CSV table of C-alpha atoms in Angstrom, one decimal:
chain,number,residue,atom,x,y,z
A,1,MET,CA,-21.8,45.4,-1.2
A,2,GLY,CA,-25.2,45.8,0.4
A,3,THR,CA,-26.7,43.5,-2.2
A,4,LEU,CA,-24.3,40.7,-1.2
A,5,ASP,CA,-24.9,41.3,2.5
A,6,LYS,CA,-28.7,41.1,2.1
A,7,LEU,CA,-28.5,38.1,0.1
A,8,THR,CA,-26.0,36.3,2.7
A,9,GLU,CA,-28.5,37.4,5.5
A,10,ARG,CA,-31.6,36.0,3.7
A,11,LEU,CA,-29.9,32.7,3.0
A,12,SER,CA,-28.4,32.3,6.5
A,13,ARG,CA,-32.0,33.0,8.0
A,14,GLY,CA,-33.6,30.6,5.5
A,15,VAL,CA,-31.1,27.8,6.7
A,16,ALA,CA,-31.8,28.6,10.1
A,17,ARG,CA,-35.6,28.4,9.5
A,18,ARG,CA,-35.5,25.1,7.9
A,19,THR,CA,-33.0,23.2,10.0
A,20,SER,CA,-32.6,22.4,13.8
A,21,ARG,CA,-29.4,22.6,15.9
A,22,ARG,CA,-29.5,18.8,16.5
A,23,SER,CA,-29.8,18.0,12.7
A,24,THR,CA,-26.8,20.5,12.0
A,25,LEU,CA,-24.8,18.9,14.7
A,26,ALA,CA,-25.6,15.5,13.2
A,27,TRP,CA,-24.6,16.5,9.8
A,28,LEU,CA,-21.5,18.1,11.2
A,29,GLY,CA,-20.5,14.8,13.2
A,30,ALA,CA,-21.0,12.6,10.2
A,31,ALA,CA,-18.8,14.9,8.1
A,32,ILE,CA,-16.0,14.9,10.6
A,33,THR,CA,-16.4,11.0,10.9
A,34,GLY,CA,-16.2,10.7,7.2
A,35,ALA,CA,-13.2,13.0,7.1
A,36,ALA,CA,-11.4,10.9,9.8
A,37,ALA,CA,-12.0,7.8,7.9
A,38,PHE,CA,-10.6,9.2,4.5
A,39,PRO,CA,-6.9,8.2,5.3
A,40,VAL,CA,-7.7,4.7,5.8
A,41,LEU,CA,-9.1,4.4,2.3
A,42,PRO,CA,-6.9,2.1,-0.1
A,43,VAL,CA,-4.4,3.7,-2.2
A,44,ALA,CA,-4.4,2.8,-5.9
A,45,ARG,CA,-0.7,2.9,-6.9
A,46,ALA,CA,-0.2,2.8,-10.6
A,47,ALA,CA,-1.5,0.7,-13.4
A,48,SER,CA,0.3,-1.0,-16.1
A,49,GLY,CA,-0.4,-3.4,-19.1
A,50,SER,CA,1.3,-6.4,-18.0
A,51,PRO,CA,-0.3,-9.2,-16.1
A,52,HIS,CA,1.2,-8.6,-13.0
A,53,GLY,CA,0.5,-4.9,-13.2
A,54,GLY,CA,4.1,-3.8,-13.7
A,55,GLY,CA,7.6,-4.4,-14.8
A,56,ASP,CA,9.5,-1.7,-16.3
A,57,GLY,CA,9.1,-2.7,-19.9
A,58,GLY,CA,12.2,-4.8,-20.0
A,59,THR,CA,14.5,-1.7,-19.6
A,60,HIS,CA,16.7,-3.1,-16.7
A,61,THR,CA,19.5,-5.6,-16.8
A,62,PRO,CA,19.0,-9.0,-15.2
A,63,TYR,CA,20.0,-9.0,-11.6
A,64,ALA,CA,20.2,-12.7,-10.5
A,65,THR,CA,20.9,-13.4,-6.9
A,66,GLY,CA,23.8,-15.7,-7.7
A,67,ASN,CA,22.5,-17.9,-4.7
A,68,PRO,CA,21.2,-21.3,-5.9
A,69,GLN,CA,18.9,-21.3,-2.8
A,70,ASP,CA,17.3,-17.9,-3.8
A,71,PRO,CA,16.9,-18.1,-7.7
A,72,GLY,CA,15.5,-15.4,-9.8
A,73,ASP,CA,15.9,-11.9,-11.0
A,74,ARG,CA,15.2,-9.5,-8.0
A,75,LYS,CA,14.2,-6.7,-10.5
A,76,SER,CA,11.6,-8.8,-12.1
A,77,CYS,CA,8.0,-9.1,-11.0
A,78,ASP,CA,8.3,-12.9,-11.4
A,79,TYR,CA,10.9,-13.2,-8.6
A,80,TRP,CA,9.5,-15.6,-6.2
A,81,ARG,CA,9.5,-13.5,-3.1
A,82,TYR,CA,7.2,-10.9,-5.0
A,83,CYS,CA,4.0,-13.3,-5.0
A,84,ALA,CA,1.8,-10.8,-3.0
A,85,ILE,CA,3.6,-7.4,-3.5
A,86,ASP,CA,1.8,-4.2,-5.0
A,87,GLY,CA,4.1,-1.4,-5.7
A,88,PHE,CA,7.4,-0.3,-7.1
A,89,LEU,CA,10.3,-2.6,-6.4
A,90,CYS,CA,13.0,-1.2,-4.2
A,91,THR,CA,15.6,-3.3,-6.2
A,92,CYS,CA,15.0,-0.8,-9.1
A,93,CYS,CA,14.9,2.2,-7.1
A,94,GLY,CA,18.4,2.2,-5.4
A,95,GLY,CA,17.6,-0.4,-2.5
A,96,SER,CA,17.5,-4.0,-2.4
A,97,VAL,CA,15.0,-6.9,-1.8
A,98,SER,CA,15.4,-6.2,2.0
A,99,THR,CA,16.6,-2.5,2.3
A,100,CYS,CA,15.3,0.9,1.4
A,101,PRO,CA,16.9,3.2,-1.1
A,102,PRO,CA,18.9,6.0,0.6
A,103,GLY,CA,16.9,8.8,1.8
A,104,THR,CA,13.8,6.8,2.6
A,105,GLU,CA,12.7,5.0,5.7
A,106,MET,CA,11.1,1.6,6.0
A,107,SER,CA,7.8,1.4,7.6
A,108,PRO,CA,7.2,-0.6,10.6
A,109,ILE,CA,3.7,-1.5,9.5
A,110,THR,CA,3.6,-4.4,7.0
A,111,TRP,CA,1.5,-6.7,5.2
A,112,ILE,CA,2.5,-10.4,4.9
A,113,GLY,CA,2.4,-13.2,2.3
A,114,THR,CA,3.5,-16.8,2.0
A,115,CYS,CA,5.6,-17.5,-1.1
A,116,THR,CA,7.0,-20.7,-2.2
A,117,ASN,CA,10.8,-20.7,-3.1
A,118,PRO,CA,11.2,-23.0,-6.3
A,119,ALA,CA,14.7,-23.9,-5.0
A,120,ASP,CA,13.6,-26.1,-2.0
A,121,ASN,CA,9.9,-26.0,-2.7
A,122,ARG,CA,9.1,-24.6,0.8
A,123,ALA,CA,6.8,-21.9,1.7
A,124,TYR,CA,8.3,-18.8,3.4
A,125,ILE,CA,6.6,-16.0,5.4
A,126,ILE,CA,7.4,-12.6,3.5
A,127,SER,CA,6.9,-9.1,5.2
A,128,TYR,CA,6.3,-6.5,2.5
A,129,ASN,CA,7.5,-3.3,3.9
A,130,ASP,CA,6.9,0.2,2.1
A,131,CYS,CA,9.8,2.6,2.0
A,132,CYS,CA,8.7,6.1,2.6
A,133,GLY,CA,9.7,9.6,2.6
A,134,THR,CA,10.4,10.5,-1.2
A,135,SER,CA,8.1,10.5,-4.0
A,136,SER,CA,7.3,7.1,-5.8
A,137,CYS,CA,10.3,5.7,-7.7
A,138,GLY,CA,8.2,5.0,-10.8
A,139,GLN,CA,10.3,1.9,-11.9
A,140,CYS,CA,9.4,-1.7,-12.0
A,141,MET,CA,5.8,-1.5,-10.9
A,142,CYS,CA,4.6,-5.0,-9.8
A,143,ASN,CA,1.1,-5.9,-8.7
A,144,ARG,CA,0.8,-9.4,-7.8
A,145,ASN,CA,-2.1,-10.7,-5.6
A,146,GLU,CA,-1.6,-14.3,-4.8
A,147,GLY,CA,-3.1,-14.9,-1.3
A,148,ASP,CA,-4.4,-11.4,-1.1
A,149,ARG,CA,-7.0,-11.1,1.5
A,150,PRO,CA,-10.2,-8.7,1.7
A,151,GLN,CA,-9.7,-5.3,3.1
A,152,VAL,CA,-11.3,-6.4,6.3
A,153,ARG,CA,-8.0,-8.3,7.1
A,154,PRO,CA,-5.6,-5.5,6.5
A,155,GLN,CA,-2.5,-7.3,7.6
A,156,SER,CA,-2.9,-9.8,4.6
A,157,ASN,CA,-4.0,-6.9,2.1
A,158,ASN,CA,-1.6,-5.0,-0.2
A,159,ASP,CA,-3.9,-2.2,-1.3
A,160,TYR,CA,-3.0,0.2,1.5
A,161,ASN,CA,-0.5,2.9,1.8
A,162,TRP,CA,1.6,1.5,4.7
A,163,CYS,CA,3.8,4.6,5.4
A,164,LEU,CA,1.5,5.6,8.2
A,165,GLY,CA,4.2,4.7,10.9
A,166,THR,CA,6.8,6.8,9.3
A,167,GLN,CA,7.9,10.5,9.4
A,168,SER,CA,6.5,11.0,5.9
A,169,SER,CA,3.4,9.0,4.3
A,170,VAL,CA,4.7,9.6,0.8
A,171,TYR,CA,5.4,6.2,-0.8
A,172,ASN,CA,8.4,5.3,-2.7
A,173,CYS,CA,8.8,1.5,-3.1
A,174,SER,CA,8.2,-2.0,-1.6
A,175,THR,CA,10.7,-4.5,-0.1
A,176,ALA,CA,10.2,-8.2,0.4
A,177,VAL,CA,11.8,-9.4,3.6
A,178,ILE,CA,11.9,-13.3,4.5
A,179,VAL,CA,10.5,-13.5,8.0
A,180,GLY,CA,10.7,-17.3,8.5
A,181,VAL,CA,9.6,-20.7,7.1
A,182,ALA,CA,5.8,-21.1,7.2
A,183,LEU,CA,4.4,-24.2,9.0
A,184,GLU,CA,3.2,-27.0,6.8
A,185,GLN,CA,-0.7,-27.4,6.9
A,186,SER,CA,-2.0,-30.4,8.7
A,187,LYS,CA,-4.1,-32.7,6.4
């Protein structure tokens, strides 16, 4: 044990001779700042071979809305509301296009997108909410980045884990809630 103590003392004294308190405090401050910034880094969810980064390989049964004003298969990545989604579809995980599966909670923090409904050719504002609290669903991965903005505009970027406003920051799936009709652009 004496050898280990001597080696530790020699290393400690060597570090004390070569560094000042200010440089040590500066290094420690930088490390703490870097550690504080770590949770805001984007989360890479899952990768897939399909062009939209997802789908479940065609293993689900079609789930048409039955509403001519809301056409499409809600369990398909090609559903019109999913134009800016990134994550597992809650419709494949026990929830719906606008509700979370049982045992999860909807994050109050969202990202938004503007998608065009093919039934009326109007643009709608879609709020993408992550459902949080249980581990990832793992079904119907969908990654579409239409209108995605750089990470300096986080409210329009889908690469974050948006579960920070919930009891648990564990991601499960994502919903696509219609917030309203988008205003027409002036020409």
